[in-house]
Amino acid sequence: MRHGLPHAFCALIVAVSCLCCACRPPEVTPEQQEQVSLRQLVLDWVVLDQWPAGIEQPFPDGQMLSRYTTLIVQDDGSAANAALKLPGRSVLILDLDDIRKRADSEGDFIYLRFERVEIQQDKATVRLSMMWALSRKTLESGRSPLGCAGAEVRFARVDTGWRAERILSTWRP
């Protein structure tokens, strides 16, 4: 019995350490920081209506996100997503399977998907879509929203970060 207490104490320390590590976002490398910067610029444009330098129009149907206090971004395997932040809102990164499960349990909602974030030296292209996560109930009813909206933007590196050169395309239902 004397030996059980130290082992239990060690197990508790390990468990607490694991919890602390799980709460901490993964470290972002300098290369990934470029991805974070670009993704954050576009996310702020979509959700907060803060137009990046060089963009002179709102994101298509971005106002549809104004009612959401938690924004869901589809996990595309990039550590850059974990660093995304929105003042006064939560950003939740989920894989497609978890998005579907959430729609089934909570009802239909809009989520964001970075379809392309490509950096080539001093140029970058970001493509983001607002997608509908439809519950099984909605799918079985035969009713569904019209579709998704999105945009693809070309950026150029400037001294202070990134500036939009032009919007390559936008779409909406």
mmCIF file of C-alpha atoms in Angstrom:
data_model
loop_
_atom_site.group_PDB
_atom_site.id
_atom_site.type_symbol
_atom_site.label_atom_id
_atom_site.label_comp_id
_atom_site.label_asym_id
_atom_site.label_seq_id
_atom_site.Cartn_x
_atom_site.Cartn_y
_atom_site.Cartn_z
ATOM 1 C CA MET A 1 0.000 0.000 0.000
ATOM 2 C CA ARG A 2 2.917 2.353 0.708
ATOM 3 C CA HIS A 3 4.066 2.048 -2.898
ATOM 4 C CA GLY A 4 0.593 2.773 -4.317
ATOM 5 C CA LEU A 5 0.556 6.428 -3.239
ATOM 6 C CA PRO A 6 3.715 7.506 -5.107
ATOM 7 C CA HIS A 7 2.496 5.703 -8.241
ATOM 8 C CA ALA A 8 -0.912 7.367 -7.993
ATOM 9 C CA PHE A 9 0.753 10.750 -7.493
ATOM 10 C CA CYS A 10 2.970 10.192 -10.550
ATOM 11 C CA ALA A 11 -0.062 9.158 -12.601
ATOM 12 C CA LEU A 12 -1.860 12.340 -11.529
ATOM 13 C CA ILE A 13 1.121 14.494 -12.544
ATOM 14 C CA VAL A 14 1.290 12.796 -15.945
ATOM 15 C CA ALA A 15 -2.460 13.248 -16.487
ATOM 16 C CA VAL A 16 -2.339 16.963 -15.598
ATOM 17 C CA SER A 17 0.704 17.461 -17.834
ATOM 18 C CA CYS A 18 -1.103 15.822 -20.742
ATOM 19 C CA LEU A 19 -4.132 18.045 -20.213
ATOM 20 C CA CYS A 20 -1.974 21.161 -20.218
ATOM 21 C CA CYS A 21 -0.279 20.096 -23.443
ATOM 22 C CA ALA A 22 -3.635 19.339 -25.080
ATOM 23 C CA CYS A 23 -4.869 22.874 -24.341
ATOM 24 C CA ARG A 24 -1.863 24.521 -25.911
ATOM 25 C CA PRO A 25 -2.115 25.100 -29.681
ATOM 26 C CA PRO A 26 0.632 23.469 -31.729
ATOM 27 C CA GLU A 27 3.750 25.517 -32.337
ATOM 28 C CA VAL A 28 3.643 27.412 -35.627
ATOM 29 C CA THR A 29 6.797 27.460 -37.731
ATOM 30 C CA PRO A 30 7.833 30.631 -39.628
ATOM 31 C CA GLU A 31 6.567 29.024 -42.853
ATOM 32 C CA GLN A 32 3.228 28.249 -41.229
ATOM 33 C CA GLN A 33 3.032 31.808 -39.873
ATOM 34 C CA GLU A 34 2.665 33.002 -43.474
ATOM 35 C CA GLN A 35 -0.310 30.650 -43.792
ATOM 36 C CA VAL A 36 -1.751 31.942 -40.510
ATOM 37 C CA SER A 37 -1.448 35.563 -41.688
ATOM 38 C CA LEU A 38 -3.203 34.894 -44.990
ATOM 39 C CA ARG A 39 -5.934 32.750 -43.461
ATOM 40 C CA GLN A 40 -6.531 35.342 -40.737
ATOM 41 C CA LEU A 41 -6.824 38.177 -43.295
ATOM 42 C CA VAL A 42 -9.474 36.266 -45.216
ATOM 43 C CA LEU A 43 -11.278 35.097 -42.061
ATOM 44 C CA ASP A 44 -11.494 38.701 -40.797
ATOM 45 C CA TRP A 45 -12.881 39.766 -44.184
ATOM 46 C CA VAL A 46 -15.527 37.031 -44.191
ATOM 47 C CA VAL A 47 -16.673 37.141 -40.579
ATOM 48 C CA LEU A 48 -15.862 40.631 -39.289
ATOM 49 C CA ASP A 49 -16.298 42.512 -42.588
ATOM 50 C CA GLN A 50 -12.765 43.919 -42.182
ATOM 51 C CA TRP A 51 -11.588 44.292 -45.739
ATOM 52 C CA PRO A 52 -7.916 43.465 -46.320
ATOM 53 C CA ALA A 53 -5.816 46.167 -47.969
ATOM 54 C CA GLY A 54 -6.585 46.018 -51.683
ATOM 55 C CA ILE A 55 -10.119 44.598 -51.358
ATOM 56 C CA GLU A 56 -12.995 46.968 -51.958
ATOM 57 C CA GLN A 57 -16.072 44.794 -51.569
ATOM 58 C CA PRO A 58 -17.665 42.591 -48.910
ATOM 59 C CA PHE A 59 -17.252 38.832 -48.948
ATOM 60 C CA PRO A 60 -20.208 37.238 -50.786
ATOM 61 C CA ASP A 61 -22.970 36.479 -48.256
ATOM 62 C CA GLY A 62 -20.557 37.027 -45.356
ATOM 63 C CA GLN A 63 -23.378 38.659 -43.375
ATOM 64 C CA MET A 64 -24.900 35.182 -42.987
ATOM 65 C CA LEU A 65 -22.206 34.455 -40.379
ATOM 66 C CA SER A 66 -23.133 37.395 -38.134
ATOM 67 C CA ARG A 67 -25.401 35.234 -35.930
ATOM 68 C CA TYR A 68 -22.727 32.633 -35.177
ATOM 69 C CA THR A 69 -20.769 32.905 -31.926
ATOM 70 C CA THR A 70 -18.785 29.788 -32.820
ATOM 71 C CA LEU A 71 -17.288 29.604 -36.299
ATOM 72 C CA ILE A 72 -16.391 26.187 -37.577
ATOM 73 C CA VAL A 73 -13.461 25.797 -39.949
ATOM 74 C CA GLN A 74 -12.959 22.468 -41.685
ATOM 75 C CA ASP A 75 -9.666 20.862 -40.738
ATOM 76 C CA ASP A 76 -7.469 20.673 -43.817
ATOM 77 C CA GLY A 77 -4.463 19.315 -41.962
ATOM 78 C CA SER A 78 -2.740 22.688 -41.620
ATOM 79 C CA ALA A 79 -1.449 23.721 -38.191
ATOM 80 C CA ALA A 80 -2.211 27.295 -39.290
ATOM 81 C CA ASN A 81 -5.931 26.758 -38.609
ATOM 82 C CA ALA A 82 -5.270 26.225 -34.890
ATOM 83 C CA ALA A 83 -3.905 29.780 -34.629
ATOM 84 C CA LEU A 84 -7.016 31.476 -36.084
ATOM 85 C CA LYS A 85 -8.811 33.846 -33.718
ATOM 86 C CA LEU A 86 -11.877 36.090 -33.810
ATOM 87 C CA PRO A 87 -12.611 38.674 -31.109
ATOM 88 C CA GLY A 88 -15.732 37.755 -29.159
ATOM 89 C CA ARG A 89 -16.174 34.451 -30.985
ATOM 90 C CA SER A 90 -14.802 30.947 -30.870
ATOM 91 C CA VAL A 91 -13.091 29.270 -33.800
ATOM 92 C CA LEU A 92 -13.532 25.517 -33.794
ATOM 93 C CA ILE A 93 -11.514 23.298 -36.141
ATOM 94 C CA LEU A 94 -13.368 20.088 -37.057
ATOM 95 C CA ASP A 95 -12.852 17.371 -39.632
ATOM 96 C CA LEU A 96 -15.660 16.676 -42.091
ATOM 97 C CA ASP A 97 -16.952 13.681 -40.135
ATOM 98 C CA ASP A 98 -17.279 15.764 -36.950
ATOM 99 C CA ILE A 99 -18.965 18.559 -38.927
ATOM 100 C CA ARG A 100 -21.587 16.070 -40.147
ATOM 101 C CA LYS A 101 -22.108 14.694 -36.626
ATOM 102 C CA ARG A 102 -22.555 18.217 -35.274
ATOM 103 C CA ALA A 103 -25.139 19.017 -37.963
ATOM 104 C CA ASP A 104 -27.049 15.848 -37.059
ATOM 105 C CA SER A 105 -27.072 16.744 -33.364
ATOM 106 C CA GLU A 106 -27.497 20.550 -33.556
ATOM 107 C CA GLY A 107 -29.098 21.192 -36.943
ATOM 108 C CA ASP A 108 -27.883 22.769 -40.164
ATOM 109 C CA PHE A 109 -25.161 25.416 -40.036
ATOM 110 C CA ILE A 110 -22.579 27.159 -42.185
ATOM 111 C CA TYR A 111 -18.901 26.308 -41.866
ATOM 112 C CA LEU A 112 -15.797 27.617 -43.605
ATOM 113 C CA ARG A 113 -13.408 25.646 -45.759
ATOM 114 C CA PHE A 114 -10.021 26.867 -46.965
ATOM 115 C CA GLU A 115 -9.842 25.102 -50.305
ATOM 116 C CA ARG A 116 -6.531 26.576 -51.336
ATOM 117 C CA VAL A 117 -3.782 28.499 -49.566
ATOM 118 C CA GLU A 118 -0.788 28.587 -51.850
ATOM 119 C CA ILE A 119 2.326 30.717 -51.338
ATOM 120 C CA GLN A 120 4.903 31.131 -54.089
ATOM 121 C CA GLN A 121 7.679 33.546 -53.114
ATOM 122 C CA ASP A 122 6.033 37.009 -52.974
ATOM 123 C CA LYS A 123 2.595 35.945 -54.227
ATOM 124 C CA ALA A 124 -0.176 33.963 -52.595
ATOM 125 C CA THR A 125 -3.626 32.697 -53.494
ATOM 126 C CA VAL A 126 -6.342 31.962 -50.955
ATOM 127 C CA ARG A 127 -9.661 30.306 -51.817
ATOM 128 C CA LEU A 128 -12.333 30.089 -49.117
ATOM 129 C CA SER A 129 -15.872 28.729 -49.297
ATOM 130 C CA MET A 130 -18.799 29.057 -46.923
ATOM 131 C CA MET A 131 -20.381 25.606 -46.908
ATOM 132 C CA TRP A 132 -23.627 24.236 -45.508
ATOM 133 C CA ALA A 133 -23.412 21.353 -43.063
ATOM 134 C CA LEU A 134 -26.749 19.629 -43.515
ATOM 135 C CA SER A 135 -28.285 17.312 -40.968
ATOM 136 C CA ARG A 136 -29.479 13.867 -41.952
ATOM 137 C CA LYS A 137 -33.024 15.144 -41.288
ATOM 138 C CA THR A 138 -32.628 17.948 -43.843
ATOM 139 C CA LEU A 139 -31.077 15.620 -46.404
ATOM 140 C CA GLU A 140 -33.883 13.082 -45.999
ATOM 141 C CA SER A 141 -36.542 15.791 -46.350
ATOM 142 C CA GLY A 142 -35.262 16.709 -49.802
ATOM 143 C CA ARG A 143 -34.980 20.377 -48.802
ATOM 144 C CA SER A 144 -31.639 22.093 -48.789
ATOM 145 C CA PRO A 145 -30.129 25.575 -48.966
ATOM 146 C CA LEU A 146 -29.194 26.924 -52.372
ATOM 147 C CA GLY A 147 -25.479 26.315 -52.029
ATOM 148 C CA CYS A 148 -22.327 28.020 -50.871
ATOM 149 C CA ALA A 149 -20.572 31.316 -51.404
ATOM 150 C CA GLY A 150 -16.886 32.024 -51.600
ATOM 151 C CA ALA A 151 -13.981 33.899 -53.062
ATOM 152 C CA GLU A 152 -10.479 33.392 -54.365
ATOM 153 C CA VAL A 153 -8.008 36.221 -53.773
ATOM 154 C CA ARG A 154 -4.508 36.877 -55.060
ATOM 155 C CA PHE A 155 -2.148 38.514 -52.526
ATOM 156 C CA ALA A 156 1.268 40.139 -52.887
ATOM 157 C CA ARG A 157 3.836 40.399 -50.113
ATOM 158 C CA VAL A 158 4.513 43.943 -48.903
ATOM 159 C CA ASP A 159 6.769 45.272 -46.142
ATOM 160 C CA THR A 160 3.998 44.975 -43.558
ATOM 161 C CA GLY A 161 2.702 41.540 -44.564
ATOM 162 C CA TRP A 162 0.237 40.840 -47.371
ATOM 163 C CA ARG A 163 -1.909 43.052 -49.606
ATOM 164 C CA ALA A 164 -4.681 41.812 -51.872
ATOM 165 C CA GLU A 165 -3.815 42.374 -55.532
ATOM 166 C CA ARG A 166 -7.194 41.367 -56.835
ATOM 167 C CA ILE A 167 -10.157 39.115 -56.316
ATOM 168 C CA LEU A 168 -9.781 36.311 -58.842
ATOM 169 C CA SER A 169 -13.342 35.046 -58.446
ATOM 170 C CA THR A 170 -16.403 35.141 -56.225
ATOM 171 C CA TRP A 171 -19.451 32.918 -56.208
ATOM 172 C CA ARG A 172 -22.792 32.711 -54.493
ATOM 173 C CA PRO A 173 -25.917 30.636 -54.995
#
